[in-house]
Structure formats: structure tokens, C-alpha cells
Amino acid sequence: MLLLSALDLTLPLRNPVIIFSLVLFIILFAPILFNKIKVPHIIGLILAGVIVGPYGLDLLRRDSSIVLFGTVGLLYIMFLAGLEIDLVEFKKNRAKILFFGLLTFLLPLILGMLASYYVLGYSFLSSMLLASMFSTHTLVSYPIASKYGIARNRAVTLTIGGTMITDILALLILAGISGLSREEASSTFWLQLIISTAAFVSVVFFVFPILTRWFFKHYDDSVSQYIFVLAMVFLASFLAEAAGLEAIIGAFFSGLVLNKFVPHSSPLMNRIDFVGNAIFIPFFLISVGMLVDISVLINGWGALKVAGVIIFVAILAKYIAAVITQKAFKLSSEEGNLIFGLSASHAAATLAIILVGYNIIIGETSSGEPIRLLNEDVLNGTILLILVSCAVSSFVVEKASRRLALINELDNSDSDIDDEKILISLAYPDTVNELVDFGLMLKPAKSSVPVYALHVTDDERADSQTQVKGEKVLEKAIMHASATENIIHPLIRFDINISHGMIYTIKEHKITDILIGLHHKSDQNKFFGPTTEELFSKIPETIYIYKPAQPFNTLKRMLVLVSNNAEHEPGFFHWLNKLSIVAQSAGIPISFYAAGNTLSEIKSAHEKARSQLRVSYNEFDNWEDFLIFSRELKTDDFFVVITSRKGHISYNSYLEKLPYYLGTYFNSNSFLIVYPKQLDQGINMNNIEQVDPYVIETLADTISTVGKSALNLKKLFKK
């Protein structure tokens, strides 16, 4: 009892240990309890904040610590929105984003102005400021869309882009009205704002990528990389505030910049998601709930009238804007609902605008009471708007996201990835992470394609040390994959030699894709090593030889050189699809170099798949000029060569020089050599039905030509 008496348990709680413990239990149990009654977990956290906050049971005060974590959570949401957005889709739909952004800004602004001026009877400046609050929205429900795996849906992309436009315009109005009320909005003020904004954008979009690429090239420690990412996010947020903008703009822009450096299937991305969704974002939602004062409902008809008008106009305007956008761009009803749900919630920017207006004193009453630009009724009505709009947003986004995720699952159910199996051959501990990362990039996101990690030990050299080494290699691979929430199936094998063990493992498990790291003692004379050379002759499946020279997330472009007639090989579409998956995951463009007929097939395949990749096509068929790529390739390019095994139609004699060229002239570049799936024995007349029709046609033409020549000779001799 003496120990308990030493604790300060008076309300509101002040002991930091008890406060943090209580918040963690809320984060843990609130979603569980509310999910049982089919209420989205976001609403559960907001309602929990209402209950424990100063207007509920008064267990917690919204002090500096809650504000700090809540601010971090809001910035984290905006950062994740920029980080998870599909940049290709974002650039492709920039006109649509601009349309929706202006529409979802102007429509609430106009309706809000009319309602504030004519229904509520506020002055022009007050009405303008209140109407700008209607235009803003906060992506409170974005974590729901992300949880269902539809963060890259075009509706989400439109809404995120529109959010930036509405918030920037609304905050510019706030700056202008604030300046007018204080007589500070001179031409000098606007000029300073334009210059500071331009400086901020230049630093974030031009300096940040250089710093990030340098850091990721020199530091591969997972903790250091995560801390660096957070530091860049909050530095960008601070720079935005210094430029006269809101911190959320800086957080979003930092997400856009870091997007291509953080692959979506990487351990770093998994850590970013985990920490944000476990701690920071729930803190923000609880802090929003602590703002809600339910007692305003009994404070008279004035507050209820203002609250009713604010809630009705804000939600109606966002709904109309979403419907118009859906009809204009022929989106599905689920996508239209998703746009409405994401843009309906009002929180951070809304509250910021109202608090600024509430704190601006424009005069005094006869009794000496201050006259505010926005009165207490507006403040209370806005707090109720936060609760209602977040509830509406959460329910709508939950329902729409669930249906869109189901549709995506049904669309992908017909894909031909069910028979795919990927094998990563691991020999050396220092290459495990790079090979596992690339191997996981070969499988489509969120697919069930199994990935195996194999370590083979030569029976003749096997001892206790080599066995322990193999186990450690596989253990490292499993741990690295688990950091990305992927499962790797470990395989350890003892055989008469390494190549024999690999070949029979591939056949036993029906592997379709084999990833091998370049032999660690490779040079121009012994490039592949005897094990890999034997695989080429005995395994017809797709083989990838990977040599990483720098982290994959620091690469800027994929340059793919394709052997002539590659389109006539059985594995053509398979490797083309795999490279597309890798490029999309890394967010880098592809430049294809191939003969004209091969380029036509590649273009046709991309058009048929409706690929959103940034692709360029360059005609190249003279392999004598292979060394021109030593000038074409830059330091941060990824060089991919599609080659062929001997005896097949896409093979040419210049491919024999490939090891010498790569080992001599391209040693500083990351590169990948792909041996596509091909028939077991090249042209086998006993299995003529398995041969590519192009091969049969070529043979037939040759036989026909020879026959005609023989017939002509016979006629000539007769004459």
C-alpha cells in the first residue's frame, strides 16, 4: 500500500508510464472491440479518444506529448500516401488529378460561402475562411485502403493528388485572410511566399534524391536506413513550415521523393508500415478523438444549427465532387465511393484553419468581449464535423476497399502464376540479402508463388563446418525474407557435387525460375563457373545470373538487350513478364534494345497487358557493336542481357564473347544475364510437334529451296 500511495493516480493522469501504458492498451483493444460490432478500427480509436479525453472521462489531457505523437502520426499518414502511390499512374493521370483537385476545392468553397454568408449570416471574410475549411480533407481513412492492398488504385491516386491541391489552395486562402485581418497581406508577403515555396520544392525534389542515393549506397544497416528515412520526412516537413506552407505538404513530398528508393516488398518498407500503423497513426487518431466535445449538443440551438449546416454542406459537397469525377472519367461505382470516402474526412487541416480564425480578434463588443473572426459555435461545430466525417469516411472506405480488393482477387485468379516456383541458389553469406531481395521481386506482389532457398554441399568435402555454414546461410535468408513478411522454404542438400544436387532439386520440386549469383571468383576466362555451365546444358527452365554492384533501390533505369529472334523461344513472354514485375516493383523505366521484329512483339505484349510502365524501344540487331553499351550505360543503370543456349534459334556466335565483355567493360555495373526457357534439345526432329512454328516454317522453306535447286540442276543436265 505504501508503494501505491507513492503513485500519483489523480485524474487526469500525469505519470508518463501509466499514460503510455493506457494508450498502448487502447491501441491494442479498441480495434478488437469495435471490429466485433462491424465498426472500422479507425472509428474505434477516435471514439476511444473521446471517452478517455478531457471531454469524456478525463483520464488523459491533450498535453504536449499527445500533440507531439499526434502530429507525428498525421505526418506519417501523408508520408505513407506519397510513399505508396504509384508514380507512373500519378504522372499518367496528372490532368485528372488536377481536375479532381480543383473540383473538390471549388465546389465546397462555393457552397460553403453561400451557406456561411446567407444561412449563418457571417461576414465575407469569415464566410471565406469557413468555406476554405470545407474544401480541405485529411486522409484519415487511407490506412484502411492500404490494409486492403489497393493503395495503388487509380481512385486512391486521384484522391491523394487532389488532397495536395485542396490543402495548398486552402492554406493559401488562410494565409491571405490572416494577413488581411492583420493588414499584412502586401505584395511583399506574396512574393516572399512564392520564393520560399520555390526554394522548398527545389531542395526536396533535387537535393533529397542525391542525399538518399548516396546514403543507401554506403549504409545498408536496416536501423540506419529507417532513421534516415524518418529524418528526411521531418526535415521536409520543417522546410515546408519554414516556407510558409503546412508540414503535411513536406511529408507528402518527401514520400514522393523516397518512393523509388523504398521498394514495396523490401524490409525497409515493412518497418515503415509496421511502426506507423502500430504507434504513430493510432496516436493521431486518439488525439483527434480527444478534441471532440459532445457537450456542444446541449449548449443551445445556435451551436447545433452551425454544426448541422457545417456537417451537411461539407459532406454533400465532397460527395457531389466525387460523383462528378466518377462520371467524368468513367470510373466504377466502387472507385467513386472510394474517392468520396477518402475525401470526406476532415481533421488536421480543417482544425488548423478554424483555430486560426478563432484566434483572430477583429474587434470588441460594448462590454469588452473580443469579437473573433470565427466564433465558438463554429469551433464546436467543426469538432463535431471531425467526428461525423471521420465516421462516414471510415465506413465508406471500408466497404469500397473490401469490394475492390475482392474484384482484384477475382481478376488475378485466372493468371498463369499457379505453376511458378522460384529457386534461389545460395552459396556465400555475403550475397544472401541481395539474392533474396531480387528473388522476391521476381514474384508478383501479394501472390502465393513459392520461393525456395537452396544450399548444396559437396559430399566429398562435407564436414561439420560446411554443414553449419549451409545452415547459417539458409537461416540468414529466412530472417531477411521474414522482414518483408515473405516466406522462404529452405532446402539443404548433400550430393556428389553441387551441380548434380541443384539439377535434381530443380527437377524434384518442378522449379520454373532459377536465380544464381555470379560466381565469386568469376573473371573473363572463368565467368560462370563449372556448376552454372552444367545447368545451362541440362536445365531448360529460365535461369537468371545476377551480379549486384549497388543496392537495387538506388538504380535509375533498366536497360534490356535482347538477342535476335528471342520472340520465337518458348520462354519469351515469361521473362518479359518477370522483368516488368521487377521494374514495376522498383519503380524504374525500361529501355529495350532489340531487332525490329522482336521490338514489335515486345510492344504488342505490353499493349495487350495494358502495362503502365515507362518503356522506350530502340532498334539494335548488330551484335558486333555490343561495346557501344559501355558508353550508353550509366553508373546507376541496371544492365539486362537476354541470351540463349547453344543450338537454339535465338543463339548467335557473338553471345560466346558475352562473359569477356561483361567481365572487362561492365564490371562496375549491376547486371543480369537471362537464359530463357527453351526446348530440351534445340531442334529435335523426333519431337517436331514441340518445335516453334517459326522453326518448322524456316526448315520447310530451306528444304523447298534445296529441292527446287536440285530439280533445276537436273533439267539443266538433261538439256
CSV table of C-alpha atoms in Angstrom, one decimal, residues 172 188-204 236 238-245 253:
chain,number,residue,atom,x,y,z
A,172,LEU,CA,-3.0,30.0,-49.2
A,188,THR,CA,6.0,41.7,-50.5
A,189,PHE,CA,4.3,39.0,-48.4
A,190,TRP,CA,3.1,37.1,-51.5
A,191,LEU,CA,6.5,37.5,-53.2
A,192,GLN,CA,8.3,36.0,-50.2
A,193,LEU,CA,5.8,33.1,-50.1
A,194,ILE,CA,6.4,32.3,-53.8
A,195,ILE,CA,10.2,32.5,-53.5
A,196,SER,CA,10.3,30.4,-50.3
A,197,THR,CA,7.9,27.8,-51.8
A,198,ALA,CA,10.1,27.5,-54.9
A,199,ALA,CA,13.2,27.1,-52.7
A,200,PHE,CA,11.5,24.4,-50.7
A,201,VAL,CA,10.3,22.4,-53.7
A,202,SER,CA,13.8,22.7,-55.3
A,203,VAL,CA,15.6,21.3,-52.2
A,204,VAL,CA,13.1,18.4,-51.7
A,236,ALA,CA,11.0,18.1,-45.4
A,238,PHE,CA,10.1,21.6,-41.2
A,239,LEU,CA,11.3,23.1,-44.6
A,240,ALA,CA,7.6,23.3,-45.6
A,241,GLU,CA,6.7,25.2,-42.5
A,242,ALA,CA,9.7,27.5,-42.9
A,243,ALA,CA,8.5,28.2,-46.5
A,244,GLY,CA,5.1,29.3,-45.1
A,245,LEU,CA,3.3,26.0,-46.0
A,253,PHE,CA,6.6,15.5,-51.0
